[in-house]
CSV table of C-alpha atoms and ligand atoms in Angstrom, one decimal:
chain,number,residue,atom,x,y,z
A,1,LEU,CA,106.0,-20.9,6.3
A,2,ALA,CA,107.3,-24.1,7.8
A,3,SER,CA,108.2,-22.4,11.1
A,4,LEU,CA,104.8,-20.7,11.2
A,5,PHE,CA,103.2,-24.1,10.9
A,6,GLU,CA,105.5,-25.4,13.7
A,7,VAL,CA,104.4,-22.5,16.0
A,8,PHE,CA,100.8,-23.2,15.3
A,9,PHE,CA,101.3,-27.0,15.8
A,10,GLU,CA,103.0,-26.4,19.2
A,11,LEU,CA,100.2,-24.1,20.3
A,12,PHE,CA,97.6,-26.6,19.3
A,13,CYS,CA,99.4,-29.4,21.3
A,14,GLU,CA,99.7,-27.1,24.3
A,15,ILE,CA,96.0,-26.3,24.2
A,16,LEU,CA,95.2,-30.0,23.7
A,17,MET,CA,97.4,-31.1,26.7
A,18,LYS,CA,95.8,-28.5,28.9
A,19,ALA,CA,92.3,-29.7,27.9
A,20,LEU,CA,93.3,-33.3,28.7
A,21,ASN,CA,94.4,-32.1,32.1
A,22,TYR,CA,90.9,-30.6,32.7
A,23,ALA,CA,89.1,-32.2,35.6
A,24,ILE,CA,86.2,-34.6,35.5
A,25,GLY,CA,83.2,-33.1,37.4
A,26,VAL,CA,81.4,-35.4,39.8
A,27,PHE,CA,78.3,-34.4,41.8
A,28,ASP,CA,76.2,-35.9,44.5
A,29,SER,CA,73.6,-34.9,47.0
A,30,GLY,CA,76.3,-35.1,49.7
A,31,MET,CA,79.1,-37.4,50.8
A,32,GLY,CA,77.7,-40.8,49.7
A,33,GLY,CA,79.0,-40.2,46.1
A,34,LEU,CA,82.5,-40.6,47.5
A,35,THR,CA,81.9,-44.3,47.1
A,36,VAL,CA,81.6,-43.6,43.4
A,37,LEU,CA,84.6,-41.2,43.4
A,38,ALA,CA,86.7,-43.9,45.1
A,39,ALA,CA,85.9,-46.3,42.2
A,40,LEU,CA,86.6,-43.6,39.6
A,41,ARG,CA,90.0,-42.9,41.0
A,42,ARG,CA,90.9,-46.6,41.1
A,43,VAL,CA,90.1,-47.0,37.4
A,44,LEU,CA,91.3,-43.5,36.3
A,45,PRO,CA,94.3,-42.7,38.7
A,46,HIS,CA,95.8,-40.0,36.5
A,47,GLU,CA,92.6,-38.0,36.1
A,48,ASN,CA,91.9,-34.8,38.1
A,49,PHE,CA,88.4,-34.6,39.7
A,50,ILE,CA,86.2,-31.9,41.1
A,51,TYR,CA,83.7,-33.4,43.5
A,52,LEU,CA,80.7,-31.3,44.4
A,53,GLY,CA,78.6,-32.5,47.3
A,54,ASP,CA,75.3,-30.7,47.9
A,55,THR,CA,75.4,-31.3,51.7
A,56,ALA,CA,73.2,-28.2,52.4
A,57,ARG,CA,70.2,-29.8,50.6
A,58,LEU,CA,70.7,-33.5,51.1
A,59,PRO,CA,68.9,-35.9,51.1
A,60,TYR,CA,67.7,-35.8,47.5
A,61,GLY,CA,66.1,-39.3,47.8
A,62,THR,CA,62.9,-38.1,49.6
A,63,LYS,CA,62.4,-35.0,47.3
A,64,SER,CA,60.2,-34.6,44.2
A,65,GLN,CA,61.5,-35.1,40.7
A,66,THR,CA,61.1,-31.4,40.0
A,67,THR,CA,63.2,-30.4,43.0
A,68,VAL,CA,65.9,-32.9,42.3
A,69,GLN,CA,66.0,-31.7,38.6
A,70,GLN,CA,66.4,-28.1,39.8
A,71,TYR,CA,69.2,-29.0,42.2
A,72,SER,CA,71.0,-31.2,39.6
A,73,MET,CA,70.9,-28.4,37.0
A,74,GLN,CA,72.4,-26.0,39.5
A,75,MET,CA,75.1,-28.5,40.4
A,76,THR,CA,76.0,-29.0,36.7
A,77,LYS,CA,76.1,-25.3,35.9
A,78,PHE,CA,78.4,-24.7,38.8
A,79,LEU,CA,80.8,-27.4,37.8
A,80,LEU,CA,80.8,-26.3,34.2
A,81,GLN,CA,82.5,-23.1,35.3
A,82,TYR,CA,85.6,-25.2,36.0
A,83,ASN,CA,86.1,-26.3,32.4
A,84,ILE,CA,85.3,-29.9,33.2
A,85,LYS,CA,85.8,-32.3,30.3
A,86,ALA,CA,83.2,-34.8,31.5
A,87,LEU,CA,80.5,-35.0,34.2
A,88,VAL,CA,79.6,-38.0,36.4
A,89,ILE,CA,76.3,-37.8,38.2
A,90,ALA,CA,77.3,-40.0,41.2
A,91,CYS,CA,73.9,-39.8,42.9
A,92,ASN,CA,71.4,-42.4,41.9
A,93,THR,CA,68.4,-40.2,42.7
A,94,ALA,CA,69.8,-37.3,40.6
A,95,THR,CA,70.6,-39.7,37.7
A,96,THR,CA,67.0,-41.0,37.7
A,97,ALA,CA,65.5,-37.5,37.9
A,98,ALA,CA,67.8,-35.5,35.7
A,99,LEU,CA,70.2,-37.4,33.5
A,100,PRO,CA,68.3,-36.9,30.2
A,101,LEU,CA,67.6,-33.3,31.0
A,102,ILE,CA,71.3,-32.6,31.7
A,103,GLN,CA,72.5,-34.5,28.7
A,104,SER,CA,70.2,-32.6,26.4
A,105,THR,CA,70.9,-29.2,27.9
A,106,PHE,CA,74.7,-29.7,27.8
A,107,PRO,CA,75.4,-31.8,24.7
A,108,SER,CA,79.1,-30.6,24.4
A,109,ILE,CA,80.4,-32.8,27.2
A,110,PRO,CA,79.9,-36.5,28.1
A,111,VAL,CA,77.5,-36.9,31.0
A,112,ILE,CA,77.4,-40.3,32.7
A,113,GLY,CA,75.0,-41.5,35.3
A,114,VAL,CA,75.2,-44.5,37.6
A,115,VAL,CA,71.9,-46.2,36.7
A,116,ARG,CA,72.6,-47.7,33.3
A,117,PRO,CA,76.1,-49.0,34.2
A,118,GLY,CA,74.7,-50.5,37.5
A,119,ALA,CA,71.8,-52.1,35.7
A,120,ALA,CA,74.1,-53.6,33.0
A,121,ALA,CA,76.4,-55.0,35.7
A,122,ALA,CA,73.5,-56.6,37.5
A,123,VAL,CA,72.1,-58.2,34.3
A,124,MET,CA,75.6,-59.6,33.6
A,125,GLU,CA,75.9,-61.1,37.1
A,126,SER,CA,72.5,-62.6,37.5
A,127,LYS,CA,72.0,-66.1,36.2
A,128,ASN,CA,68.3,-66.5,36.8
A,129,LYS,CA,67.5,-62.9,35.9
A,130,ASN,CA,65.7,-62.3,39.2
A,131,ILE,CA,67.2,-59.1,40.5
A,132,ALA,CA,66.6,-57.1,43.6
A,133,VAL,CA,67.3,-53.3,43.7
A,134,ILE,CA,67.5,-51.3,46.9
A,135,ALA,CA,67.5,-47.5,46.6
A,136,THR,CA,65.9,-44.3,47.9
A,137,GLU,CA,62.2,-43.5,47.7
A,138,ARG,CA,62.6,-41.3,44.6
A,139,THR,CA,64.7,-43.8,42.7
A,140,VAL,CA,62.3,-46.6,43.4
A,141,ALA,CA,59.3,-44.3,42.4
A,142,SER,CA,61.0,-43.5,39.1
A,143,ALA,CA,61.3,-47.2,38.2
A,144,ALA,CA,64.5,-46.2,36.4
A,145,TYR,CA,66.3,-49.4,37.3
A,146,GLN,CA,63.4,-51.7,36.2
A,147,THR,CA,63.3,-49.8,32.9
A,148,GLU,CA,67.1,-50.1,32.3
A,149,ILE,CA,67.2,-53.8,33.4
A,150,ASN,CA,64.2,-54.7,31.2
A,151,ARG,CA,65.7,-52.8,28.3
A,152,LEU,CA,68.7,-55.1,28.4
A,153,GLU,CA,66.8,-58.2,29.5
A,154,PRO,CA,63.0,-58.0,28.8
A,155,HIS,CA,62.2,-61.1,30.8
A,156,ALA,CA,64.1,-60.1,33.9
A,157,LYS,CA,62.1,-59.9,37.1
A,158,VAL,CA,63.0,-56.9,39.1
A,159,TYR,CA,62.1,-56.4,42.8
A,160,THR,CA,62.6,-52.9,44.2
A,161,LYS,CA,62.6,-51.7,47.7
A,162,SER,CA,63.1,-48.2,49.1
A,163,CYS,CA,65.4,-48.3,52.1
A,164,GLY,CA,65.4,-44.8,53.4
A,165,LEU,CA,66.7,-45.5,56.9
A,166,LEU,CA,70.0,-46.9,55.5
A,167,VAL,CA,71.1,-43.5,54.4
A,168,ALA,CA,71.0,-42.2,58.0
A,169,ILE,CA,72.5,-45.4,59.5
A,170,ALA,CA,75.5,-45.1,57.0
A,171,GLU,CA,76.0,-41.4,57.9
A,172,GLU,CA,76.1,-42.3,61.6
A,173,GLY,CA,78.9,-44.8,60.7
A,174,LEU,CA,76.7,-47.7,62.1
A,175,MET,CA,77.0,-50.0,59.0
A,176,HIS,CA,78.4,-52.9,61.1
A,177,HIS,CA,76.1,-52.4,64.1
A,178,THR,CA,73.1,-54.6,64.9
A,179,ILE,CA,70.9,-51.5,63.9
A,180,ALA,CA,72.1,-52.0,60.3
A,181,TYR,CA,71.6,-55.8,60.5
A,182,ASP,CA,68.0,-55.3,61.8
A,183,ALA,CA,67.2,-52.6,59.2
A,184,LEU,CA,68.5,-54.8,56.3
A,185,SER,CA,66.6,-57.8,57.7
A,186,TYR,CA,63.4,-55.8,57.8
A,187,TYR,CA,63.8,-54.3,54.4
A,188,LEU,CA,64.8,-57.5,52.7
A,189,ALA,CA,62.3,-59.9,54.4
A,190,ASP,CA,60.4,-60.3,51.1
A,191,LEU,CA,63.3,-61.4,48.9
A,192,SER,CA,62.6,-64.9,47.4
A,193,ASP,CA,64.5,-66.3,44.5
A,194,GLU,CA,66.6,-63.2,43.5
A,195,ASP,CA,70.2,-64.3,42.9
A,196,THR,CA,71.5,-60.7,42.6
A,197,ILE,CA,71.0,-57.6,44.7
A,198,LEU,CA,71.9,-54.2,43.1
A,199,LEU,CA,72.9,-51.4,45.5
A,200,GLY,CA,71.1,-48.5,43.8
A,201,CYS,CA,72.2,-45.8,46.2
A,202,THR,CA,75.6,-44.2,46.8
A,203,HIS,CA,75.4,-45.0,50.6
A,204,PHE,CA,74.8,-48.7,50.3
A,205,PRO,CA,78.2,-50.1,49.3
A,206,VAL,CA,79.3,-49.6,53.0
A,207,PHE,CA,76.7,-52.3,54.0
A,208,LYS,CA,78.3,-55.1,51.9
A,209,GLU,CA,79.6,-57.0,54.9
A,210,THR,CA,76.4,-56.7,56.9
A,211,LEU,CA,74.4,-57.7,53.8
A,212,VAL,CA,76.4,-60.9,53.5
A,213,LYS,CA,75.5,-61.6,57.2
A,214,VAL,CA,71.8,-61.0,56.5
A,215,LEU,CA,71.5,-62.7,53.0
A,216,GLY,CA,74.4,-65.3,53.1
A,217,THR,CA,76.9,-65.7,50.3
A,218,GLY,CA,74.4,-67.2,47.8
A,219,ILE,CA,73.3,-63.8,46.4
A,220,LYS,CA,75.6,-61.6,44.4
A,221,ILE,CA,76.0,-58.0,45.5
A,222,VAL,CA,76.5,-55.5,42.7
A,223,ASP,CA,77.2,-51.8,43.1
A,224,SER,CA,77.2,-49.4,40.2
A,225,ALA,CA,80.3,-47.5,41.2
A,226,HIS,CA,82.9,-49.7,39.5
A,227,ALA,CA,80.6,-50.2,36.4
A,228,THR,CA,80.3,-46.5,36.1
A,229,ALA,CA,84.0,-46.0,36.3
A,230,GLU,CA,84.5,-48.5,33.4
A,231,VAL,CA,81.9,-46.7,31.3
A,232,LEU,CA,83.7,-43.4,31.9
A,233,LEU,CA,87.1,-44.9,31.0
A,234,GLN,CA,85.6,-46.1,27.7
A,235,GLU,CA,84.0,-42.7,27.0
A,236,LEU,CA,87.2,-40.8,27.6
A,237,LYS,CA,89.1,-43.3,25.4
A,238,ASN,CA,86.6,-43.0,22.6
A,239,LYS,CA,86.6,-39.2,22.8
A,240,LYS,CA,90.4,-39.1,23.1
A,241,LEU,CA,90.1,-37.2,26.4
A,242,LEU,CA,92.2,-39.4,28.7
A,243,ASN,CA,94.8,-37.5,30.7
A,244,VAL,CA,98.2,-38.6,29.4
A,245,ASN,CA,100.0,-37.1,32.5
A,246,PRO,CA,101.8,-39.9,34.3
A,247,GLU,CA,101.4,-38.3,37.7
A,248,LEU,CA,98.5,-39.2,40.1
A,249,GLY,CA,95.5,-37.0,39.6
A,250,LEU,CA,94.2,-34.5,42.2
A,251,VAL,CA,90.8,-34.1,43.8
A,252,GLN,CA,89.2,-30.8,44.8
A,253,TYR,CA,86.1,-31.1,47.0
A,254,LEU,CA,83.4,-28.5,47.0
A,255,VAL,CA,80.6,-28.6,49.5
A,256,THR,CA,77.5,-26.5,50.1
A,257,ASP,CA,77.5,-26.9,53.9
A,258,SER,CA,79.9,-27.7,56.8
A,259,ILE,CA,83.4,-28.6,55.8
A,260,GLU,CA,84.0,-30.3,59.2
A,261,ARG,CA,81.0,-32.6,58.7
A,262,PHE,CA,82.0,-33.5,55.2
A,263,GLU,CA,85.5,-34.3,56.3
A,264,HIS,CA,84.3,-36.4,59.2
A,265,ILE,CA,81.5,-38.3,57.5
A,266,GLY,CA,83.0,-38.3,54.0
A,267,ALA,CA,85.8,-40.6,55.3
A,268,ILE,CA,83.2,-43.4,55.9
A,269,PHE,CA,82.3,-43.4,52.2
A,270,LEU,CA,85.8,-42.7,50.7
A,271,GLN,CA,87.2,-45.3,53.1
A,272,THR,CA,90.3,-43.1,53.6
A,273,PRO,CA,90.7,-39.8,55.5
A,274,LEU,CA,90.0,-36.5,53.8
A,275,ASP,CA,92.3,-33.5,54.0
A,276,ARG,CA,90.5,-30.4,55.2
A,277,LYS,CA,92.6,-28.2,53.0
A,278,ASP,CA,91.2,-29.9,49.9
A,279,ILE,CA,87.6,-29.0,50.9
A,280,VAL,CA,86.1,-25.6,49.9
A,281,LEU,CA,82.7,-24.3,51.0
A,282,ILE,CA,80.8,-22.8,48.0
A,283,ASP,CA,77.5,-21.1,47.4
A,284,VAL,CA,75.9,-22.5,44.3
A,285,ASN,CA,73.9,-19.3,43.8
A,286,MET,CA,77.1,-17.3,43.6
A,287,GLY,CA,78.9,-18.9,40.6
A,288,GLY,CA,82.4,-20.5,40.7
B,1,LIG,N1,73.0,-39.9,46.8
B,1,LIG,C1,71.6,-40.5,47.0
B,1,LIG,C2,71.4,-41.6,46.0
B,1,LIG,O1,72.4,-42.2,45.5
B,1,LIG,C3,71.4,-41.0,48.4
B,1,LIG,C4,71.3,-39.9,49.5
B,1,LIG,C5,70.2,-38.9,49.2
B,1,LIG,O2,69.0,-39.3,49.4
B,1,LIG,O3,70.5,-37.8,49.0
B,1,LIG,O4,70.3,-41.9,45.7
């Protein structure tokens, strides 16, 4: 009987170890979410990730809530075929449109969005609780950041501005060009006594240096990527899902359009070159 117990115990441990090795799914409308992936890998270097970029249908930021919800559900279902142990919605627009829907449809895995962690980080950083949020048109229209910030700090004043052009400027790699400086100056002309600016879009962390040139050093710049990574770490710890493997984790990239473009433009957001052999073209309508 004792040896039977040992066999079952070993089997149980094997299954458990395999489950801990399962990847964390991350999806975004395209390559911008690689800024979030970079932060996740810094905080969780031993985890494996599957990153799905919906490059065929980006941008999400100008689309309706219904469309973004449909796309996000499709992305999630596709990733679930890979036995992921947690899901990160790296896209701000998808988080604002679809996080509650995805969480309620798939209650068996932790699903983390970028809005709540970003809002919490901004509230922590801001002294005068006057916070500016820059994001896509859909994210601004959803008022999700205001709602989250005011849930934490009811008296906080939140100024939001949709900055659509910045997405294209970032994808052109022009974040240090005068075009970026001019666009930021135009979009941020109405800022007054905000002491913190929250980057509510995956593409915006690459503008940090130019933002300092436009706004000076008196305003704190917060992006949600690092805060999201910390929330995921905590969630994996709580659920005892952390990968105990001492080796560095691997990343598999899945894209719905051109591998070449993802490799080329993705490097801007990941801040390191991508390896073409790690990128696979998929059809979300076809299953995994
Ligand atoms: N990923 C989107 C976001 O963070 C920006 C790009 C898009 O509009 O698809 O809101």
